Coordinates of C-alpha atoms in Angstrom, one line a residue:
M6 CA 81.0 -31.9 -3.7
G7 CA 78.0 -31.4 -5.9
K8 CA 78.1 -31.9 -9.6
K9 CA 78.6 -28.8 -11.7
R10 CA 75.7 -27.6 -13.8
K11 CA 76.1 -27.7 -17.5
H12 CA 76.1 -24.4 -19.2
V13 CA 73.1 -24.1 -21.5
E14 CA 73.2 -21.5 -24.2
T15 CA 70.1 -19.4 -24.4
Q16 CA 68.7 -18.4 -27.7
V17 CA 67.4 -14.8 -28.1
I18 CA 64.2 -14.7 -30.0
E19 CA 63.7 -11.5 -31.9
P20 CA 60.2 -10.0 -32.0
A21 CA 58.3 -10.4 -35.1
K22 CA 58.4 -7.5 -37.5
K23 CA 55.3 -5.5 -37.8
D24 CA 53.5 -5.3 -41.0
E25 CA 53.9 -1.8 -42.3
G26 CA 50.5 -1.9 -44.0
A27 CA 48.6 -2.9 -40.8
P28 CA 46.9 0.0 -38.9
E29 CA 48.3 0.8 -35.4
R30 CA 46.2 -0.2 -32.4
P31 CA 44.9 2.7 -30.3
K32 CA 46.5 3.2 -26.9
R33 CA 44.4 3.5 -23.8
T34 CA 45.2 6.4 -21.4
L35 CA 43.6 7.8 -18.3
L36 CA 41.6 10.2 -20.4
G37 CA 40.3 7.6 -22.8
W38 CA 41.5 6.0 -26.1
K39 CA 44.3 7.8 -27.9
D40 CA 44.2 7.9 -31.7
K41 CA 40.9 6.1 -31.8
P42 CA 40.0 5.1 -35.4
E43 CA 36.9 6.7 -36.8
V44 CA 33.9 4.5 -36.9
K45 CA 32.1 4.4 -40.3
E46 CA 28.5 5.4 -40.2
T47 CA 26.2 2.5 -40.7
E48 CA 22.5 2.2 -41.2
F49 CA 20.4 2.6 -38.0
I50 CA 18.8 -0.7 -36.9
P51 CA 15.9 0.0 -34.6
P52 CA 15.8 -2.1 -31.5
Q53 CA 13.5 -5.1 -31.5
Q54 CA 10.1 -5.0 -29.8
G55 CA 11.2 -7.4 -27.1
G56 CA 14.6 -5.8 -26.6
F57 CA 14.2 -5.3 -22.8
R58 CA 15.1 -8.4 -20.8
N59 CA 13.5 -8.7 -17.4
K60 CA 16.1 -10.1 -15.0
E61 CA 14.0 -10.1 -11.9
K62 CA 15.2 -12.5 -9.2
V63 CA 13.4 -12.9 -5.8
L64 CA 14.9 -14.2 -2.6
V65 CA 12.4 -16.2 -0.5
T66 CA 13.4 -17.0 3.0
C67 CA 11.9 -17.1 6.5
S68 CA 12.7 -16.5 10.1
R69 CA 13.8 -19.0 12.7
R70 CA 11.2 -20.8 14.9
I71 CA 8.6 -20.8 12.1
N72 CA 5.9 -23.5 12.4
F73 CA 5.3 -26.2 9.8
R74 CA 2.1 -24.6 8.3
Y75 CA 3.8 -21.4 7.4
R76 CA 6.9 -23.2 6.2
H77 CA 4.7 -25.2 3.8
L78 CA 3.1 -22.0 2.5
M79 CA 6.6 -20.6 1.8
L80 CA 7.6 -23.8 -0.1
N81 CA 4.4 -23.6 -2.1
L82 CA 5.3 -20.1 -3.3
V83 CA 8.8 -21.3 -4.1
S84 CA 7.4 -24.0 -6.3
L85 CA 5.2 -21.4 -8.0
L86 CA 7.9 -18.9 -8.7
P87 CA 10.6 -20.3 -11.0
H88 CA 12.6 -17.1 -10.8
C89 CA 13.0 -17.2 -7.0
K90 CA 16.0 -18.4 -4.9
K91 CA 15.8 -20.0 -1.5
D92 CA 18.2 -19.4 1.4
S93 CA 18.6 -20.5 5.0
K94 CA 16.6 -19.1 7.9
V95 CA 17.4 -15.6 9.2
E96 CA 17.2 -14.6 12.8
S97 CA 14.3 -12.1 13.3
T98 CA 16.2 -9.3 15.0
S99 CA 16.5 -5.5 14.5
T100 CA 19.4 -6.1 12.1
K101 CA 17.5 -8.5 9.8
G102 CA 17.2 -5.8 7.1
A103 CA 20.9 -5.4 6.6
T104 CA 21.4 -9.2 6.6
L105 CA 18.7 -9.8 4.0
N106 CA 19.9 -7.0 1.8
E107 CA 23.4 -8.6 1.8
L108 CA 21.9 -12.0 1.0
V109 CA 19.9 -10.5 -1.9
E110 CA 23.1 -8.9 -3.3
L111 CA 25.0 -12.2 -3.0
K112 CA 22.2 -14.0 -4.9
N113 CA 22.2 -11.2 -7.6
G114 CA 18.5 -10.6 -6.8
S115 CA 16.4 -7.5 -6.9
S116 CA 13.5 -8.4 -4.6
S117 CA 12.8 -10.3 -1.4
L118 CA 9.9 -12.2 0.2
F119 CA 10.6 -12.7 3.9
F120 CA 8.2 -14.7 6.1
E121 CA 8.5 -13.6 9.7
C122 CA 6.8 -15.7 12.4
R123 CA 6.2 -14.4 15.9
K124 CA 5.0 -16.3 19.0
H125 CA 4.6 -19.4 16.7
K126 CA 1.2 -17.9 15.8
D127 CA 1.4 -14.8 13.8
L128 CA 2.9 -14.7 10.3
Y129 CA 4.1 -11.4 8.8
L130 CA 5.2 -11.1 5.1
W131 CA 7.8 -8.6 4.0
M132 CA 7.6 -7.7 0.3
V133 CA 10.7 -5.7 -0.5
K134 CA 12.5 -4.2 -3.5
C135 CA 16.2 -4.4 -2.6
P136 CA 18.4 -2.5 -1.9
S137 CA 16.7 0.9 -2.1
G138 CA 13.0 0.0 -1.4
P139 CA 10.1 0.4 -1.1
S140 CA 9.0 -2.3 1.2
V141 CA 5.6 -3.5 2.5
K142 CA 4.8 -5.3 5.7
F143 CA 1.7 -7.6 5.7
L144 CA -0.1 -9.7 8.2
V145 CA -0.9 -13.0 6.6
N146 CA -4.4 -14.5 7.5
A147 CA -6.5 -17.4 6.3
V148 CA -3.6 -19.6 5.3
H149 CA -4.4 -22.8 3.4
T150 CA -1.6 -24.7 1.9
M151 CA -1.7 -27.1 -1.0
E152 CA -1.3 -30.1 1.3
E153 CA -4.4 -29.0 3.3
L154 CA -6.7 -28.1 0.5
K155 CA -6.1 -31.2 -1.8
L156 CA -7.8 -29.5 -4.7
T157 CA -8.2 -31.1 -8.1
G158 CA -6.5 -28.4 -10.1
N159 CA -2.9 -28.5 -11.2
H160 CA -0.6 -26.9 -13.8
L161 CA 2.7 -27.2 -15.4
K162 CA 5.6 -26.5 -13.0
G163 CA 7.6 -23.5 -14.2
S164 CA 4.9 -22.1 -16.5
R165 CA 4.3 -18.3 -16.5
P166 CA 1.2 -17.0 -14.8
L167 CA -1.4 -14.4 -15.9
L168 CA -1.7 -11.8 -13.2
T169 CA -5.2 -10.5 -12.6
F170 CA -6.2 -7.5 -10.4
S171 CA -9.6 -6.3 -9.3
A172 CA -10.5 -2.7 -10.4
N173 CA -10.2 -1.2 -7.0
F174 CA -6.4 -1.5 -7.2
D175 CA -6.5 1.8 -9.1
K176 CA -8.5 3.8 -6.6
D177 CA -5.7 4.9 -4.2
A178 CA -2.0 5.6 -4.5
H179 CA -1.0 2.9 -2.0
W180 CA -3.0 0.2 -3.9
K181 CA -1.3 1.3 -7.1
L182 CA 2.1 0.9 -5.5
L183 CA 1.2 -2.5 -4.2
K184 CA 0.0 -3.6 -7.6
E185 CA 3.2 -2.6 -9.3
M186 CA 5.3 -4.4 -6.7
I187 CA 3.2 -7.6 -7.1
I188 CA 3.6 -7.4 -10.9
Q189 CA 7.4 -7.2 -10.6
I190 CA 7.8 -9.9 -7.9
F191 CA 5.1 -12.5 -8.9
G192 CA 5.5 -12.1 -12.6
T193 CA 7.8 -14.7 -14.1
P194 CA 10.3 -13.0 -16.5
K195 CA 10.2 -14.0 -20.2
D196 CA 12.8 -16.6 -21.3
H197 CA 13.9 -17.4 -17.8
R198 CA 16.0 -20.5 -17.8
K199 CA 13.8 -22.3 -15.3
S200 CA 10.4 -21.2 -16.8
K201 CA 8.4 -22.7 -19.6
P202 CA 6.8 -20.6 -22.4
F203 CA 3.2 -21.4 -21.5
Y204 CA 0.4 -19.6 -19.7
D205 CA -1.8 -22.2 -18.1
H206 CA -2.7 -20.7 -14.7
V207 CA -3.8 -17.4 -13.2
F208 CA -2.8 -15.5 -10.1
V209 CA -5.9 -13.7 -8.8
F210 CA -5.4 -10.6 -6.5
S211 CA -8.7 -9.2 -5.2
I212 CA -9.2 -6.4 -2.6
V213 CA -12.1 -7.1 -0.2
D214 CA -12.5 -5.3 3.1
D215 CA -9.1 -3.6 2.6
H216 CA -7.4 -7.0 2.4
I217 CA -5.7 -8.6 -0.6
W218 CA -7.0 -12.1 -1.2
F219 CA -4.8 -14.4 -3.2
R220 CA -6.0 -17.4 -5.3
I221 CA -4.5 -19.5 -8.0
T222 CA -6.6 -21.1 -10.7
R223 CA -5.7 -23.3 -13.6
M224 CA -7.1 -22.8 -17.1
A225 CA -8.5 -26.2 -17.7
T226 CA -9.1 -26.5 -21.4
F227 CA -5.8 -25.6 -23.0
I228 CA -2.5 -23.7 -22.7
I229 CA -2.6 -20.3 -24.3
G230 CA 1.0 -19.9 -25.1
H231 CA 0.3 -19.6 -28.8
L232 CA -2.3 -16.8 -28.5
D233 CA -1.7 -13.1 -29.2
A234 CA -3.1 -10.0 -27.5
G235 CA -5.5 -9.4 -30.4
Q236 CA -7.5 -12.6 -29.8
I237 CA -7.9 -11.9 -26.1
L238 CA -8.8 -8.2 -26.9
S239 CA -11.5 -9.4 -29.4
S240 CA -13.1 -11.6 -26.8
V241 CA -13.2 -8.7 -24.4
V242 CA -14.6 -6.3 -26.9
H243 CA -17.5 -8.6 -27.7
D244 CA -18.4 -8.9 -24.0
T245 CA -17.7 -12.6 -23.9
P246 CA -16.6 -14.1 -20.5
A247 CA -12.9 -14.2 -21.5
L248 CA -10.8 -16.9 -19.7
G249 CA -14.1 -18.4 -18.3
M250 CA -14.3 -16.1 -15.3
K251 CA -18.0 -15.4 -14.7
G252 CA -19.2 -12.1 -13.4
I253 CA -16.1 -10.2 -14.4
H254 CA -16.1 -7.1 -16.5
Y255 CA -12.7 -6.2 -17.8
L256 CA -11.2 -2.8 -17.7
N257 CA -7.9 -3.0 -19.4
I258 CA -5.3 -5.4 -20.8
R259 CA -1.7 -4.5 -20.4
G260 CA 0.4 -6.1 -23.1
W261 CA 1.7 -6.0 -26.6
F262 CA 4.5 -3.7 -25.6
S263 CA 7.8 -3.9 -23.6
H264 CA 7.9 -2.1 -20.3
P265 CA 10.9 -2.2 -17.8
N266 CA 8.6 -2.5 -14.8
S267 CA 6.2 -5.1 -16.2
T268 CA 6.2 -8.8 -17.0
T269 CA 4.5 -8.1 -20.4
D270 CA 7.9 -8.1 -22.2
G271 CA 7.0 -10.3 -25.1
F272 CA 4.3 -12.0 -27.1
I273 CA 1.3 -12.3 -24.9
V274 CA -0.7 -10.5 -22.2
A275 CA 0.6 -10.9 -18.7
V276 CA -1.6 -8.5 -16.7
I277 CA -5.4 -8.3 -16.8
E278 CA -7.5 -5.8 -14.9
Y279 CA -11.1 -6.5 -14.1
Y280 CA -14.2 -5.7 -12.1
T281 CA -15.7 -8.5 -10.1
S282 CA -18.1 -9.4 -7.4
G283 CA -17.0 -12.5 -5.6
A284 CA -14.0 -13.3 -7.8
L285 CA -14.1 -16.8 -9.3
A286 CA -16.9 -17.9 -7.1
D287 CA -18.9 -19.6 -9.8
S288 CA -16.2 -20.6 -12.3
I289 CA -15.2 -24.0 -11.5
S290 CA -15.8 -27.2 -13.4
V291 CA -13.5 -29.3 -15.4
P292 CA -14.5 -31.6 -18.3
H293 CA -13.9 -35.2 -17.1
N294 CA -15.0 -37.2 -20.2
E295 CA -13.6 -37.1 -23.7
T296 CA -17.0 -36.0 -25.1
D297 CA -17.1 -33.0 -22.7
K298 CA -13.7 -31.6 -23.9
I299 CA -13.8 -28.2 -25.6
A300 CA -12.0 -27.5 -28.8
R301 CA -8.7 -25.5 -28.6
G302 CA -9.0 -21.8 -29.0
G303 CA -12.4 -21.4 -27.3
L304 CA -11.8 -18.5 -24.9
D305 CA -15.5 -18.0 -24.4
K306 CA -15.8 -21.6 -23.0
M307 CA -12.7 -21.8 -20.9
T308 CA -13.1 -22.9 -17.3
L309 CA -10.9 -22.4 -14.3
V310 CA -10.0 -24.9 -11.5
E311 CA -8.4 -23.7 -8.2
V312 CA -5.0 -25.0 -7.5
G313 CA -3.9 -23.5 -4.2
P314 CA -2.5 -22.2 -1.9
R315 CA -4.8 -19.5 -0.5
F316 CA -4.0 -16.7 1.8
C317 CA -5.0 -13.2 2.7
L318 CA -2.7 -10.2 3.1
N319 CA -3.5 -7.4 5.5
P320 CA -1.2 -4.4 4.7
I321 CA 0.3 -2.8 7.8
K322 CA 2.8 -0.2 6.6
I323 CA 4.6 0.8 3.5
F324 CA 8.2 2.0 4.0
G325 CA 10.3 4.1 1.6
G326 CA 13.5 2.1 2.1
S327 CA 14.4 -1.6 2.3
F328 CA 13.0 -3.2 5.5
G329 CA 12.5 0.2 7.0
G330 CA 12.9 3.9 6.3
P331 CA 10.3 6.7 6.1
T332 CA 6.6 5.5 6.4
L333 CA 4.8 6.2 3.2
Y334 CA 1.5 4.7 4.3
E335 CA 0.0 3.3 7.5
N336 CA -3.2 1.3 7.6
P337 CA -5.6 3.0 10.0
F338 CA -7.8 -0.1 10.3
F339 CA -5.1 -2.5 11.3
V340 CA -5.5 -4.2 14.7
S341 CA -2.6 -6.2 16.1
P342 CA -3.2 -9.8 16.8
N343 CA -1.8 -9.2 20.3
Q344 CA -4.6 -6.7 20.9
I345 CA -7.2 -9.2 19.7
R346 CA -5.9 -11.9 22.0
A347 CA -5.9 -9.4 24.9
L348 CA -9.5 -8.6 24.3
E349 CA -10.4 -12.3 24.2
K350 CA -8.7 -12.8 27.5
K351 CA -10.5 -9.9 29.0
Q352 CA -13.8 -11.4 27.9
K353 CA -12.9 -14.7 29.4
A354 CA -11.8 -13.0 32.6
G355 CA -15.1 -11.1 32.6
K356 CA -17.0 -14.4 32.6
F357 CA -15.1 -15.7 35.7
A358 CA -15.7 -12.4 37.5
K359 CA -19.4 -12.7 36.8
K360 CA -19.5 -16.2 38.3
V361 CA -17.7 -15.0 41.5
K362 CA -20.1 -12.0 41.8
A363 CA -23.1 -14.4 41.4
K364 CA -21.8 -16.6 44.2
T365 CA -21.4 -13.7 46.6
R366 CA -24.8 -12.4 45.7
R367 CA -26.3 -15.8 46.4
K368 CA -24.6 -16.0 49.8
M369 CA -25.7 -12.5 50.8
H370 CA -29.2 -13.3 49.7
E371 CA -29.3 -16.5 51.9
L372 CA -28.0 -14.6 54.9
S373 CA -30.5 -11.8 54.5
N374 CA -33.4 -14.2 53.9
P375 CA -33.0 -17.2 56.2
L376 CA -35.4 -20.1 55.9
E377 CA -38.0 -20.7 58.6
P378 CA -37.4 -23.7 60.8
D379 CA -39.2 -26.9 59.6
E380 CA -41.2 -28.6 62.3
F381 CA -40.9 -32.0 60.6
A382 CA -37.0 -31.8 60.2
D383 CA -36.2 -33.9 63.3
M384 CA -39.1 -36.4 63.1
W385 CA -37.1 -39.3 61.7
K386 CA -34.0 -38.8 63.9
E387 CA -35.6 -40.6 66.8

């Protein structure tokens, strides 16, 4: 027999009495708040100039069976973009779009850079705004990673870049769309937790022969995080070689305002547009001695040093959706690398066919033109 439980008297706690002078709290119903108290009118406080906050996040990943060179290029871009997020490799199948859109949503991202390698030779880059598009497919050529180049330039990791575009980005509608996508994806948001509030390097995007050439240069003399747009504008107005880039005539400077689709959401310029011929071909030396150093604030004497990596983007198609959808633009000058390799094989096969034909012609010639018998041929056989 078990022990009997002791009876415990429970105390009833009465609810606290409401203060008669306190206002009643509004009750929430399906149609909204009931008996919502009136809000007193207050003075209108205008929003701050930097009220918009850019929350751009980019997912950077690649396909399986990518070779080491292209993987190093992807990792170089990851180190350059503090607002990006990495993920594991994705199988390059017809359903990769749905998979990547889901990954971007899980990472709370808004864009994606997907490196797709085919036949261990060809690298394709998908630049996508998720989940509604648009998306661009590029063929990546002339790849040179930081490890290969071993350039002398460097910059602070996590610092924000200045984005520069050649003037022919404003000629056609598809170049304007690509420019805006590049601004949103490659521009580091202001006050990002992994970024640093400095501008010490430049992303250069130039269109040559309908290809986008990408270069990174470091501003060698000083970091311009303390400058305002007026100082840079004054250097442009007086026709001085601003930022040390020789042979460049500037068109426009986007800045000094907040824009939801731009990285210029703060104190300093983030997008510069320019005319150029052979961008940054001449601008390249760094002061090595203490006596050669330039005083801070000398925009007209600033020099640039290339950092790397380098690559060239050949646009193939622009789609209206994410990783597909209606075709907005198709490059009429694009030639597939498979076609190029097929033509090279045909040329090599043509050389072999020429050799075979030459041998048959030689044999036919010998049969049709026999040599006369030599009377001294058997003289030494005796």
